[in-house]
JSON list of C-alpha atoms in Angstrom, two decimals:
[
{"chain": "A", "resi": 290, "resn": "GLU", "atom": "CA", "xyz": [295.28, 256.97, 213.96]},
{"chain": "A", "resi": 291, "resn": "LEU", "atom": "CA", "xyz": [293.06, 259.81, 215.03]},
{"chain": "A", "resi": 292, "resn": "LYS", "atom": "CA", "xyz": [293.93, 263.18, 213.53]},
{"chain": "A", "resi": 293, "resn": "VAL", "atom": "CA", "xyz": [292.51, 266.49, 214.66]},
{"chain": "A", "resi": 294, "resn": "GLU", "atom": "CA", "xyz": [292.80, 269.56, 212.47]},
{"chain": "A", "resi": 295, "resn": "GLN", "atom": "CA", "xyz": [291.97, 273.09, 213.49]},
{"chain": "A", "resi": 296, "resn": "ASN", "atom": "CA", "xyz": [291.69, 276.09, 211.27]},
{"chain": "A", "resi": 297, "resn": "PRO", "atom": "CA", "xyz": [292.66, 278.75, 211.18]},
{"chain": "A", "resi": 298, "resn": "LEU", "atom": "CA", "xyz": [295.83, 278.39, 213.24]},
{"chain": "A", "resi": 299, "resn": "PHE", "atom": "CA", "xyz": [296.16, 282.16, 213.58]},
{"chain": "A", "resi": 300, "resn": "LEU", "atom": "CA", "xyz": [293.28, 284.56, 213.79]},
{"chain": "A", "resi": 301, "resn": "SER", "atom": "CA", "xyz": [293.55, 288.30, 214.20]},
{"chain": "A", "resi": 302, "resn": "MET", "atom": "CA", "xyz": [290.24, 290.07, 214.53]},
{"chain": "A", "resi": 303, "resn": "GLN", "atom": "CA", "xyz": [288.82, 293.37, 215.57]},
{"chain": "A", "resi": 304, "resn": "GLU", "atom": "CA", "xyz": [286.72, 293.92, 218.61]},
{"chain": "A", "resi": 305, "resn": "GLY", "atom": "CA", "xyz": [283.05, 293.62, 217.88]},
{"chain": "A", "resi": 306, "resn": "LYS", "atom": "CA", "xyz": [283.44, 291.20, 214.99]},
{"chain": "A", "resi": 307, "resn": "ASN", "atom": "CA", "xyz": [282.24, 287.62, 214.69]},
{"chain": "A", "resi": 308, "resn": "TYR", "atom": "CA", "xyz": [284.28, 284.62, 213.64]},
{"chain": "A", "resi": 309, "resn": "THR", "atom": "CA", "xyz": [284.34, 280.82, 213.73]},
{"chain": "A", "resi": 310, "resn": "ILE", "atom": "CA", "xyz": [287.11, 278.35, 214.50]},
{"chain": "A", "resi": 311, "resn": "TYR", "atom": "CA", "xyz": [286.75, 274.91, 212.93]},
{"chain": "A", "resi": 312, "resn": "CYS", "atom": "CA", "xyz": [287.83, 271.55, 214.28]},
{"chain": "A", "resi": 313, "resn": "ASN", "atom": "CA", "xyz": [287.76, 268.48, 212.03]},
{"chain": "A", "resi": 314, "resn": "TYR", "atom": "CA", "xyz": [288.65, 264.99, 213.16]},
{"chain": "A", "resi": 315, "resn": "SER", "atom": "CA", "xyz": [289.34, 261.82, 211.26]},
{"chain": "A", "resi": 316, "resn": "THR", "atom": "CA", "xyz": [287.60, 258.95, 213.06]},
{"chain": "A", "resi": 317, "resn": "THR", "atom": "CA", "xyz": [284.32, 258.39, 214.80]},
{"chain": "A", "resi": 318, "resn": "SER", "atom": "CA", "xyz": [284.06, 259.99, 218.21]},
{"chain": "A", "resi": 319, "resn": "ASP", "atom": "CA", "xyz": [281.22, 261.41, 220.26]},
{"chain": "A", "resi": 320, "resn": "ARG", "atom": "CA", "xyz": [283.33, 263.30, 222.76]},
{"chain": "A", "resi": 321, "resn": "LEU", "atom": "CA", "xyz": [284.89, 266.61, 221.93]},
{"chain": "A", "resi": 322, "resn": "TYR", "atom": "CA", "xyz": [286.39, 269.24, 224.19]},
{"chain": "A", "resi": 323, "resn": "TRP", "atom": "CA", "xyz": [287.41, 272.85, 223.81]},
{"chain": "A", "resi": 324, "resn": "TYR", "atom": "CA", "xyz": [290.16, 274.35, 225.93]},
{"chain": "A", "resi": 325, "resn": "ARG", "atom": "CA", "xyz": [291.53, 277.81, 226.35]},
{"chain": "A", "resi": 326, "resn": "GLN", "atom": "CA", "xyz": [295.16, 278.61, 227.14]},
{"chain": "A", "resi": 327, "resn": "ASP", "atom": "CA", "xyz": [296.49, 282.03, 228.11]},
{"chain": "A", "resi": 328, "resn": "PRO", "atom": "CA", "xyz": [300.18, 282.75, 227.48]},
{"chain": "A", "resi": 329, "resn": "GLY", "atom": "CA", "xyz": [302.40, 280.95, 229.98]},
{"chain": "A", "resi": 330, "resn": "LYS", "atom": "CA", "xyz": [299.42, 279.27, 231.63]},
{"chain": "A", "resi": 331, "resn": "SER", "atom": "CA", "xyz": [297.83, 275.86, 231.73]},
{"chain": "A", "resi": 332, "resn": "LEU", "atom": "CA", "xyz": [294.79, 274.70, 229.78]},
{"chain": "A", "resi": 333, "resn": "GLU", "atom": "CA", "xyz": [291.35, 275.58, 231.03]},
{"chain": "A", "resi": 334, "resn": "SER", "atom": "CA", "xyz": [288.30, 273.60, 230.02]},
{"chain": "A", "resi": 335, "resn": "LEU", "atom": "CA", "xyz": [285.69, 275.60, 228.09]},
{"chain": "A", "resi": 336, "resn": "PHE", "atom": "CA", "xyz": [283.17, 273.17, 226.67]},
{"chain": "A", "resi": 337, "resn": "VAL", "atom": "CA", "xyz": [282.37, 269.49, 226.73]},
{"chain": "A", "resi": 338, "resn": "LEU", "atom": "CA", "xyz": [280.36, 268.19, 223.77]},
{"chain": "A", "resi": 339, "resn": "LEU", "atom": "CA", "xyz": [279.15, 264.64, 224.26]},
{"chain": "A", "resi": 340, "resn": "SER", "atom": "CA", "xyz": [276.60, 263.98, 221.53]},
{"chain": "A", "resi": 341, "resn": "ASN", "atom": "CA", "xyz": [275.70, 264.79, 217.97]},
{"chain": "A", "resi": 342, "resn": "GLY", "atom": "CA", "xyz": [274.03, 268.17, 217.74]},
{"chain": "A", "resi": 343, "resn": "ALA", "atom": "CA", "xyz": [275.31, 269.30, 221.13]},
{"chain": "A", "resi": 344, "resn": "VAL", "atom": "CA", "xyz": [275.54, 273.05, 221.52]},
{"chain": "A", "resi": 345, "resn": "LYS", "atom": "CA", "xyz": [277.05, 274.85, 224.47]},
{"chain": "A", "resi": 346, "resn": "GLN", "atom": "CA", "xyz": [277.30, 278.58, 225.06]},
{"chain": "A", "resi": 347, "resn": "GLU", "atom": "CA", "xyz": [279.08, 280.74, 227.56]},
{"chain": "A", "resi": 348, "resn": "GLY", "atom": "CA", "xyz": [279.26, 284.44, 227.14]},
{"chain": "A", "resi": 349, "resn": "ARG", "atom": "CA", "xyz": [280.49, 285.31, 223.66]},
{"chain": "A", "resi": 350, "resn": "LEU", "atom": "CA", "xyz": [281.56, 281.75, 222.85]},
{"chain": "A", "resi": 351, "resn": "MET", "atom": "CA", "xyz": [279.36, 279.02, 221.44]},
{"chain": "A", "resi": 352, "resn": "ALA", "atom": "CA", "xyz": [280.52, 275.50, 220.55]},
{"chain": "A", "resi": 353, "resn": "SER", "atom": "CA", "xyz": [278.70, 272.88, 218.52]},
{"chain": "A", "resi": 354, "resn": "LEU", "atom": "CA", "xyz": [279.31, 269.30, 217.45]},
{"chain": "A", "resi": 355, "resn": "ASP", "atom": "CA", "xyz": [278.29, 267.43, 214.30]},
{"chain": "A", "resi": 356, "resn": "THR", "atom": "CA", "xyz": [279.50, 263.87, 214.72]},
{"chain": "A", "resi": 357, "resn": "LYS", "atom": "CA", "xyz": [278.33, 262.81, 211.26]},
{"chain": "A", "resi": 358, "resn": "ALA", "atom": "CA", "xyz": [280.48, 265.47, 209.62]},
{"chain": "A", "resi": 359, "resn": "ARG", "atom": "CA", "xyz": [283.21, 264.96, 212.28]},
{"chain": "A", "resi": 360, "resn": "LEU", "atom": "CA", "xyz": [283.21, 268.71, 212.80]},
{"chain": "A", "resi": 361, "resn": "SER", "atom": "CA", "xyz": [283.03, 271.03, 215.75]},
{"chain": "A", "resi": 362, "resn": "THR", "atom": "CA", "xyz": [282.87, 274.80, 215.61]},
{"chain": "A", "resi": 363, "resn": "LEU", "atom": "CA", "xyz": [283.70, 277.46, 218.14]},
{"chain": "A", "resi": 364, "resn": "HIS", "atom": "CA", "xyz": [281.85, 280.65, 217.28]},
{"chain": "A", "resi": 365, "resn": "ILE", "atom": "CA", "xyz": [282.93, 283.99, 218.66]},
{"chain": "A", "resi": 366, "resn": "THR", "atom": "CA", "xyz": [280.33, 286.73, 218.83]},
{"chain": "A", "resi": 367, "resn": "ALA", "atom": "CA", "xyz": [281.26, 290.42, 219.15]},
{"chain": "A", "resi": 368, "resn": "ALA", "atom": "CA", "xyz": [284.83, 289.68, 220.16]},
{"chain": "A", "resi": 369, "resn": "VAL", "atom": "CA", "xyz": [286.48, 291.53, 223.02]},
{"chain": "A", "resi": 370, "resn": "HIS", "atom": "CA", "xyz": [290.16, 291.79, 223.91]},
{"chain": "A", "resi": 371, "resn": "ASP", "atom": "CA", "xyz": [289.79, 289.43, 226.88]},
{"chain": "A", "resi": 372, "resn": "LEU", "atom": "CA", "xyz": [289.10, 286.58, 224.47]},
{"chain": "A", "resi": 373, "resn": "SER", "atom": "CA", "xyz": [292.67, 286.76, 223.17]},
{"chain": "A", "resi": 374, "resn": "ALA", "atom": "CA", "xyz": [294.18, 283.33, 223.86]},
{"chain": "A", "resi": 375, "resn": "THR", "atom": "CA", "xyz": [294.99, 280.02, 222.21]},
{"chain": "A", "resi": 376, "resn": "TYR", "atom": "CA", "xyz": [292.02, 277.70, 221.74]},
{"chain": "A", "resi": 377, "resn": "PHE", "atom": "CA", "xyz": [292.39, 273.95, 221.41]},
{"chain": "A", "resi": 378, "resn": "CYS", "atom": "CA", "xyz": [289.93, 271.32, 220.42]},
{"chain": "A", "resi": 379, "resn": "ALA", "atom": "CA", "xyz": [290.53, 267.76, 221.57]},
{"chain": "A", "resi": 380, "resn": "VAL", "atom": "CA", "xyz": [288.86, 264.49, 220.70]},
{"chain": "A", "resi": 381, "resn": "PHE", "atom": "CA", "xyz": [288.67, 261.17, 222.51]},
{"chain": "A", "resi": 382, "resn": "GLY", "atom": "CA", "xyz": [289.73, 258.32, 220.28]},
{"chain": "A", "resi": 383, "resn": "GLY", "atom": "CA", "xyz": [290.35, 254.67, 220.94]},
{"chain": "A", "resi": 384, "resn": "SER", "atom": "CA", "xyz": [290.59, 253.15, 224.37]},
{"chain": "A", "resi": 385, "resn": "ASN", "atom": "CA", "xyz": [291.99, 254.30, 227.67]},
{"chain": "A", "resi": 386, "resn": "TYR", "atom": "CA", "xyz": [290.54, 257.78, 227.51]},
{"chain": "A", "resi": 387, "resn": "LYS", "atom": "CA", "xyz": [293.25, 259.32, 225.36]},
{"chain": "A", "resi": 388, "resn": "LEU", "atom": "CA", "xyz": [292.67, 262.84, 224.12]},
{"chain": "A", "resi": 389, "resn": "THR", "atom": "CA", "xyz": [294.15, 263.91, 220.80]},
{"chain": "A", "resi": 390, "resn": "PHE", "atom": "CA", "xyz": [294.59, 267.65, 220.42]},
{"chain": "A", "resi": 391, "resn": "GLY", "atom": "CA", "xyz": [294.49, 269.96, 217.48]},
{"chain": "A", "resi": 392, "resn": "LYS", "atom": "CA", "xyz": [297.42, 272.33, 217.02]},
{"chain": "A", "resi": 393, "resn": "GLY", "atom": "CA", "xyz": [295.51, 275.22, 218.49]},
{"chain": "A", "resi": 394, "resn": "THR", "atom": "CA", "xyz": [294.22, 278.54, 217.18]},
{"chain": "A", "resi": 395, "resn": "LEU", "atom": "CA", "xyz": [295.99, 281.66, 218.39]},
{"chain": "A", "resi": 396, "resn": "LEU", "atom": "CA", "xyz": [293.31, 284.32, 218.62]},
{"chain": "A", "resi": 397, "resn": "THR", "atom": "CA", "xyz": [294.27, 287.97, 218.89]},
{"chain": "A", "resi": 398, "resn": "VAL", "atom": "CA", "xyz": [291.50, 290.51, 219.33]},
{"chain": "A", "resi": 399, "resn": "ASN", "atom": "CA", "xyz": [292.57, 294.02, 218.50]},
{"chain": "A", "resi": 400, "resn": "PRO", "atom": "CA", "xyz": [290.90, 297.20, 219.74]},
{"chain": "B", "resi": 196, "resn": "ASP", "atom": "CA", "xyz": [294.98, 273.59, 239.53]},
{"chain": "B", "resi": 197, "resn": "ALA", "atom": "CA", "xyz": [292.84, 271.81, 242.01]},
{"chain": "B", "resi": 198, "resn": "GLY", "atom": "CA", "xyz": [294.12, 268.34, 242.92]},
{"chain": "B", "resi": 199, "resn": "ILE", "atom": "CA", "xyz": [297.10, 268.12, 240.57]},
{"chain": "B", "resi": 200, "resn": "THR", "atom": "CA", "xyz": [300.60, 269.45, 241.14]},
{"chain": "B", "resi": 201, "resn": "GLN", "atom": "CA", "xyz": [303.65, 269.36, 238.91]},
{"chain": "B", "resi": 202, "resn": "SER", "atom": "CA", "xyz": [307.21, 269.78, 240.06]},
{"chain": "B", "resi": 203, "resn": "PRO", "atom": "CA", "xyz": [309.49, 271.44, 239.34]},
{"chain": "B", "resi": 204, "resn": "ARG", "atom": "CA", "xyz": [307.81, 274.36, 237.58]},
{"chain": "B", "resi": 205, "resn": "HIS", "atom": "CA", "xyz": [311.00, 275.35, 235.80]},
{"chain": "B", "resi": 206, "resn": "LYS", "atom": "CA", "xyz": [314.22, 273.49, 235.18]},
{"chain": "B", "resi": 207, "resn": "VAL", "atom": "CA", "xyz": [317.39, 274.05, 233.21]},
{"chain": "B", "resi": 208, "resn": "THR", "atom": "CA", "xyz": [319.55, 271.01, 232.65]},
{"chain": "B", "resi": 209, "resn": "GLU", "atom": "CA", "xyz": [322.54, 270.00, 230.59]},
{"chain": "B", "resi": 210, "resn": "THR", "atom": "CA", "xyz": [322.52, 267.74, 227.58]},
{"chain": "B", "resi": 211, "resn": "GLY", "atom": "CA", "xyz": [323.06, 264.12, 228.52]},
{"chain": "B", "resi": 212, "resn": "THR", "atom": "CA", "xyz": [321.82, 264.34, 232.10]},
{"chain": "B", "resi": 213, "resn": "PRO", "atom": "CA", "xyz": [318.78, 262.43, 233.36]},
{"chain": "B", "resi": 214, "resn": "VAL", "atom": "CA", "xyz": [315.79, 264.49, 234.45]},
{"chain": "B", "resi": 215, "resn": "THR", "atom": "CA", "xyz": [312.67, 263.45, 236.34]},
{"chain": "B", "resi": 216, "resn": "LEU", "atom": "CA", "xyz": [309.45, 265.42, 236.40]},
{"chain": "B", "resi": 217, "resn": "ARG", "atom": "CA", "xyz": [306.79, 264.67, 238.96]},
{"chain": "B", "resi": 218, "resn": "CYS", "atom": "CA", "xyz": [303.03, 264.81, 238.75]},
{"chain": "B", "resi": 219, "resn": "HIS", "atom": "CA", "xyz": [301.06, 264.43, 241.96]},
{"chain": "B", "resi": 220, "resn": "GLN", "atom": "CA", "xyz": [297.29, 264.16, 242.28]},
{"chain": "B", "resi": 221, "resn": "THR", "atom": "CA", "xyz": [295.13, 264.13, 245.37]},
{"chain": "B", "resi": 222, "resn": "GLU", "atom": "CA", "xyz": [291.92, 262.89, 243.78]},
{"chain": "B", "resi": 223, "resn": "ASN", "atom": "CA", "xyz": [292.65, 259.18, 243.34]},
{"chain": "B", "resi": 224, "resn": "HIS", "atom": "CA", "xyz": [292.00, 259.18, 239.61]},
{"chain": "B", "resi": 225, "resn": "ARG", "atom": "CA", "xyz": [292.96, 256.15, 237.62]},
{"chain": "B", "resi": 226, "resn": "TYR", "atom": "CA", "xyz": [294.15, 257.81, 234.42]},
{"chain": "B", "resi": 227, "resn": "MET", "atom": "CA", "xyz": [297.16, 260.11, 234.22]},
{"chain": "B", "resi": 228, "resn": "TYR", "atom": "CA", "xyz": [298.94, 261.54, 231.20]},
{"chain": "B", "resi": 229, "resn": "TRP", "atom": "CA", "xyz": [302.10, 263.34, 230.20]},
{"chain": "B", "resi": 230, "resn": "TYR", "atom": "CA", "xyz": [301.99, 265.73, 227.24]},
{"chain": "B", "resi": 231, "resn": "ARG", "atom": "CA", "xyz": [304.56, 268.03, 225.77]},
{"chain": "B", "resi": 232, "resn": "GLN", "atom": "CA", "xyz": [303.65, 271.33, 224.16]},
{"chain": "B", "resi": 233, "resn": "ASP", "atom": "CA", "xyz": [305.72, 272.87, 221.40]},
{"chain": "B", "resi": 234, "resn": "PRO", "atom": "CA", "xyz": [304.96, 275.76, 219.04]},
{"chain": "B", "resi": 235, "resn": "GLY", "atom": "CA", "xyz": [303.27, 274.52, 215.89]},
{"chain": "B", "resi": 236, "resn": "HIS", "atom": "CA", "xyz": [302.56, 271.08, 217.33]},
{"chain": "B", "resi": 237, "resn": "GLY", "atom": "CA", "xyz": [299.91, 271.64, 219.96]},
{"chain": "B", "resi": 238, "resn": "LEU", "atom": "CA", "xyz": [299.97, 269.03, 222.71]},
{"chain": "B", "resi": 239, "resn": "ARG", "atom": "CA", "xyz": [301.40, 265.61, 221.99]},
{"chain": "B", "resi": 240, "resn": "LEU", "atom": "CA", "xyz": [301.00, 262.60, 224.22]},
{"chain": "B", "resi": 241, "resn": "ILE", "atom": "CA", "xyz": [304.22, 261.14, 225.60]},
{"chain": "B", "resi": 242, "resn": "HIS", "atom": "CA", "xyz": [303.03, 258.39, 227.94]},
{"chain": "B", "resi": 243, "resn": "TYR", "atom": "CA", "xyz": [299.94, 257.64, 229.92]},
{"chain": "B", "resi": 244, "resn": "SER", "atom": "CA", "xyz": [298.91, 255.44, 232.82]},
{"chain": "B", "resi": 245, "resn": "TYR", "atom": "CA", "xyz": [295.68, 253.60, 233.50]},
{"chain": "B", "resi": 246, "resn": "GLY", "atom": "CA", "xyz": [296.60, 252.36, 236.96]},
{"chain": "B", "resi": 247, "resn": "VAL", "atom": "CA", "xyz": [299.45, 251.56, 239.31]},
{"chain": "B", "resi": 248, "resn": "LYS", "atom": "CA", "xyz": [302.26, 249.98, 237.30]},
{"chain": "B", "resi": 249, "resn": "ASP", "atom": "CA", "xyz": [300.08, 250.15, 234.16]},
{"chain": "B", "resi": 250, "resn": "THR", "atom": "CA", "xyz": [301.55, 252.49, 231.58]},
{"chain": "B", "resi": 251, "resn": "ASP", "atom": "CA", "xyz": [301.68, 252.77, 227.82]},
{"chain": "B", "resi": 252, "resn": "LYS", "atom": "CA", "xyz": [303.35, 254.83, 225.14]},
{"chain": "B", "resi": 253, "resn": "GLY", "atom": "CA", "xyz": [301.93, 257.81, 223.37]},
{"chain": "B", "resi": 254, "resn": "GLU", "atom": "CA", "xyz": [302.92, 259.27, 220.01]},
{"chain": "B", "resi": 255, "resn": "VAL", "atom": "CA", "xyz": [306.25, 260.85, 221.09]},
{"chain": "B", "resi": 256, "resn": "SER", "atom": "CA", "xyz": [307.62, 258.41, 223.67]},
{"chain": "B", "resi": 257, "resn": "ASP", "atom": "CA", "xyz": [311.19, 257.97, 222.38]},
{"chain": "B", "resi": 258, "resn": "GLY", "atom": "CA", "xyz": [313.71, 259.17, 224.97]},
{"chain": "B", "resi": 259, "resn": "TYR", "atom": "CA", "xyz": [311.17, 259.15, 227.79]},
{"chain": "B", "resi": 260, "resn": "SER", "atom": "CA", "xyz": [310.18, 256.65, 230.43]},
{"chain": "B", "resi": 261, "resn": "VAL", "atom": "CA", "xyz": [307.51, 256.75, 233.10]},
{"chain": "B", "resi": 262, "resn": "SER", "atom": "CA", "xyz": [306.70, 255.09, 236.37]},
{"chain": "B", "resi": 263, "resn": "ARG", "atom": "CA", "xyz": [303.65, 254.89, 238.54]},
{"chain": "B", "resi": 264, "resn": "SER", "atom": "CA", "xyz": [304.23, 253.06, 241.80]},
{"chain": "B", "resi": 265, "resn": "LYS", "atom": "CA", "xyz": [301.40, 254.84, 243.62]},
{"chain": "B", "resi": 266, "resn": "THR", "atom": "CA", "xyz": [298.03, 256.06, 242.41]},
{"chain": "B", "resi": 267, "resn": "GLU", "atom": "CA", "xyz": [298.88, 259.64, 243.25]},
{"chain": "B", "resi": 268, "resn": "ASP", "atom": "CA", "xyz": [302.27, 259.96, 241.54]},
{"chain": "B", "resi": 269, "resn": "PHE", "atom": "CA", "xyz": [303.21, 259.72, 237.87]},
{"chain": "B", "resi": 270, "resn": "LEU", "atom": "CA", "xyz": [306.88, 260.33, 237.09]},
{"chain": "B", "resi": 271, "resn": "LEU", "atom": "CA", "xyz": [308.32, 261.24, 233.70]},
{"chain": "B", "resi": 272, "resn": "THR", "atom": "CA", "xyz": [312.03, 260.63, 233.16]},
{"chain": "B", "resi": 273, "resn": "LEU", "atom": "CA", "xyz": [314.17, 261.91, 230.36]},
{"chain": "B", "resi": 274, "resn": "GLU", "atom": "CA", "xyz": [316.84, 259.27, 230.33]},
{"chain": "B", "resi": 275, "resn": "SER", "atom": "CA", "xyz": [319.52, 261.44, 228.69]},
{"chain": "B", "resi": 276, "resn": "ALA", "atom": "CA", "xyz": [318.21, 264.91, 227.98]},
{"chain": "B", "resi": 277, "resn": "THR", "atom": "CA", "xyz": [318.66, 266.40, 224.52]},
{"chain": "B", "resi": 278, "resn": "SER", "atom": "CA", "xyz": [318.01, 269.89, 223.22]},
{"chain": "B", "resi": 279, "resn": "SER", "atom": "CA", "xyz": [315.00, 268.57, 221.25]},
{"chain": "B", "resi": 280, "resn": "GLN", "atom": "CA", "xyz": [313.36, 267.82, 224.59]},
{"chain": "B", "resi": 281, "resn": "THR", "atom": "CA", "xyz": [313.28, 271.49, 225.51]},
{"chain": "B", "resi": 282, "resn": "SER", "atom": "CA", "xyz": [309.56, 272.00, 225.91]},
{"chain": "B", "resi": 283, "resn": "VAL", "atom": "CA", "xyz": [306.70, 272.66, 228.27]},
{"chain": "B", "resi": 284, "resn": "TYR", "atom": "CA", "xyz": [305.46, 269.46, 229.86]},
{"chain": "B", "resi": 285, "resn": "PHE", "atom": "CA", "xyz": [301.91, 269.09, 231.11]},
{"chain": "B", "resi": 286, "resn": "CYS", "atom": "CA", "xyz": [300.50, 266.40, 233.29]},
{"chain": "B", "resi": 287, "resn": "ALA", "atom": "CA", "xyz": [296.79, 265.68, 233.16]},
{"chain": "B", "resi": 288, "resn": "ILE", "atom": "CA", "xyz": [294.33, 263.52, 235.01]},
{"chain": "B", "resi": 289, "resn": "SER", "atom": "CA", "xyz": [291.10, 262.14, 233.66]},
{"chain": "B", "resi": 290, "resn": "VAL", "atom": "CA", "xyz": [287.93, 261.43, 235.51]},
{"chain": "B", "resi": 291, "resn": "GLU", "atom": "CA", "xyz": [285.58, 258.80, 234.17]},
{"chain": "B", "resi": 292, "resn": "VAL", "atom": "CA", "xyz": [283.53, 260.61, 231.56]},
{"chain": "B", "resi": 293, "resn": "GLN", "atom": "CA", "xyz": [280.09, 261.55, 232.76]},
{"chain": "B", "resi": 294, "resn": "PRO", "atom": "CA", "xyz": [277.66, 264.03, 231.25]},
{"chain": "B", "resi": 295, "resn": "GLY", "atom": "CA", "xyz": [278.90, 267.49, 232.09]},
{"chain": "B", "resi": 296, "resn": "ASN", "atom": "CA", "xyz": [282.33, 266.24, 233.02]},
{"chain": "B", "resi": 297, "resn": "ASP", "atom": "CA", "xyz": [285.22, 268.21, 231.67]},
{"chain": "B", "resi": 298, "resn": "GLY", "atom": "CA", "xyz": [287.44, 265.36, 230.63]},
{"chain": "B", "resi": 299, "resn": "TYR", "atom": "CA", "xyz": [290.95, 266.28, 231.63]},
{"chain": "B", "resi": 300, "resn": "THR", "atom": "CA", "xyz": [292.31, 268.49, 234.37]},
{"chain": "B", "resi": 301, "resn": "PHE", "atom": "CA", "xyz": [295.77, 269.84, 233.65]},
{"chain": "B", "resi": 302, "resn": "GLY", "atom": "CA", "xyz": [298.64, 270.66, 235.92]},
{"chain": "B", "resi": 303, "resn": "SER", "atom": "CA", "xyz": [300.38, 274.02, 235.75]},
{"chain": "B", "resi": 304, "resn": "GLY", "atom": "CA", "xyz": [303.16, 272.72, 233.53]},
{"chain": "B", "resi": 305, "resn": "THR", "atom": "CA", "xyz": [306.93, 272.34, 233.77]},
{"chain": "B", "resi": 306, "resn": "ARG", "atom": "CA", "xyz": [309.10, 274.45, 231.53]},
{"chain": "B", "resi": 307, "resn": "LEU", "atom": "CA", "xyz": [312.23, 272.43, 230.76]},
{"chain": "B", "resi": 308, "resn": "THR", "atom": "CA", "xyz": [315.26, 273.86, 229.01]},
{"chain": "B", "resi": 309, "resn": "VAL", "atom": "CA", "xyz": [318.09, 271.57, 227.91]},
{"chain": "B", "resi": 310, "resn": "VAL", "atom": "CA", "xyz": [321.33, 273.43, 227.22]}
]
């Protein structure tokens, strides 16, 4: 059974600071996704990582994938309040295109 | 969300009553999914479908059934609602994975309260 673990689950940071969210998964997979969810809203796709060593960046967020270590990171650079949200990583495992999600990281960026 | 609609958006129901949630897509995708989202648990898969009349269970399927008689509609039924089924339910569709593809597209969610 595929397990996906995110840490930290709660992250409170100041504007302007840097931090990293980690996503570990338990079985081999070469497809990993990051989603963002604002309170009361649906999930919005942020990044798709489809191979070992993949790196994607958009604005202050950068995601990377190390399939050998079964680890993805979401790095936040110079955080701003607008980045406050819950971030999920999700991994494809097994057949039939099933995504398994981590529990999410609630990010709060304080002025 | 483009191409995927959930209904109703909000519902309050009484314990023991059956409830059906609907997910409708306009993009003819083969794969459809129902997840529930609860604090501390993230999103957990209830059931999924890989074609008309082809469905299978996810990790939290007890107390739920699904049907897919048409490509565009995937129905989730709570056979006899219980308070533990109070949750936010998300439907998702999956395109065949291609480089650059974003995997799943999610509906707006249905907030269900069982009293």
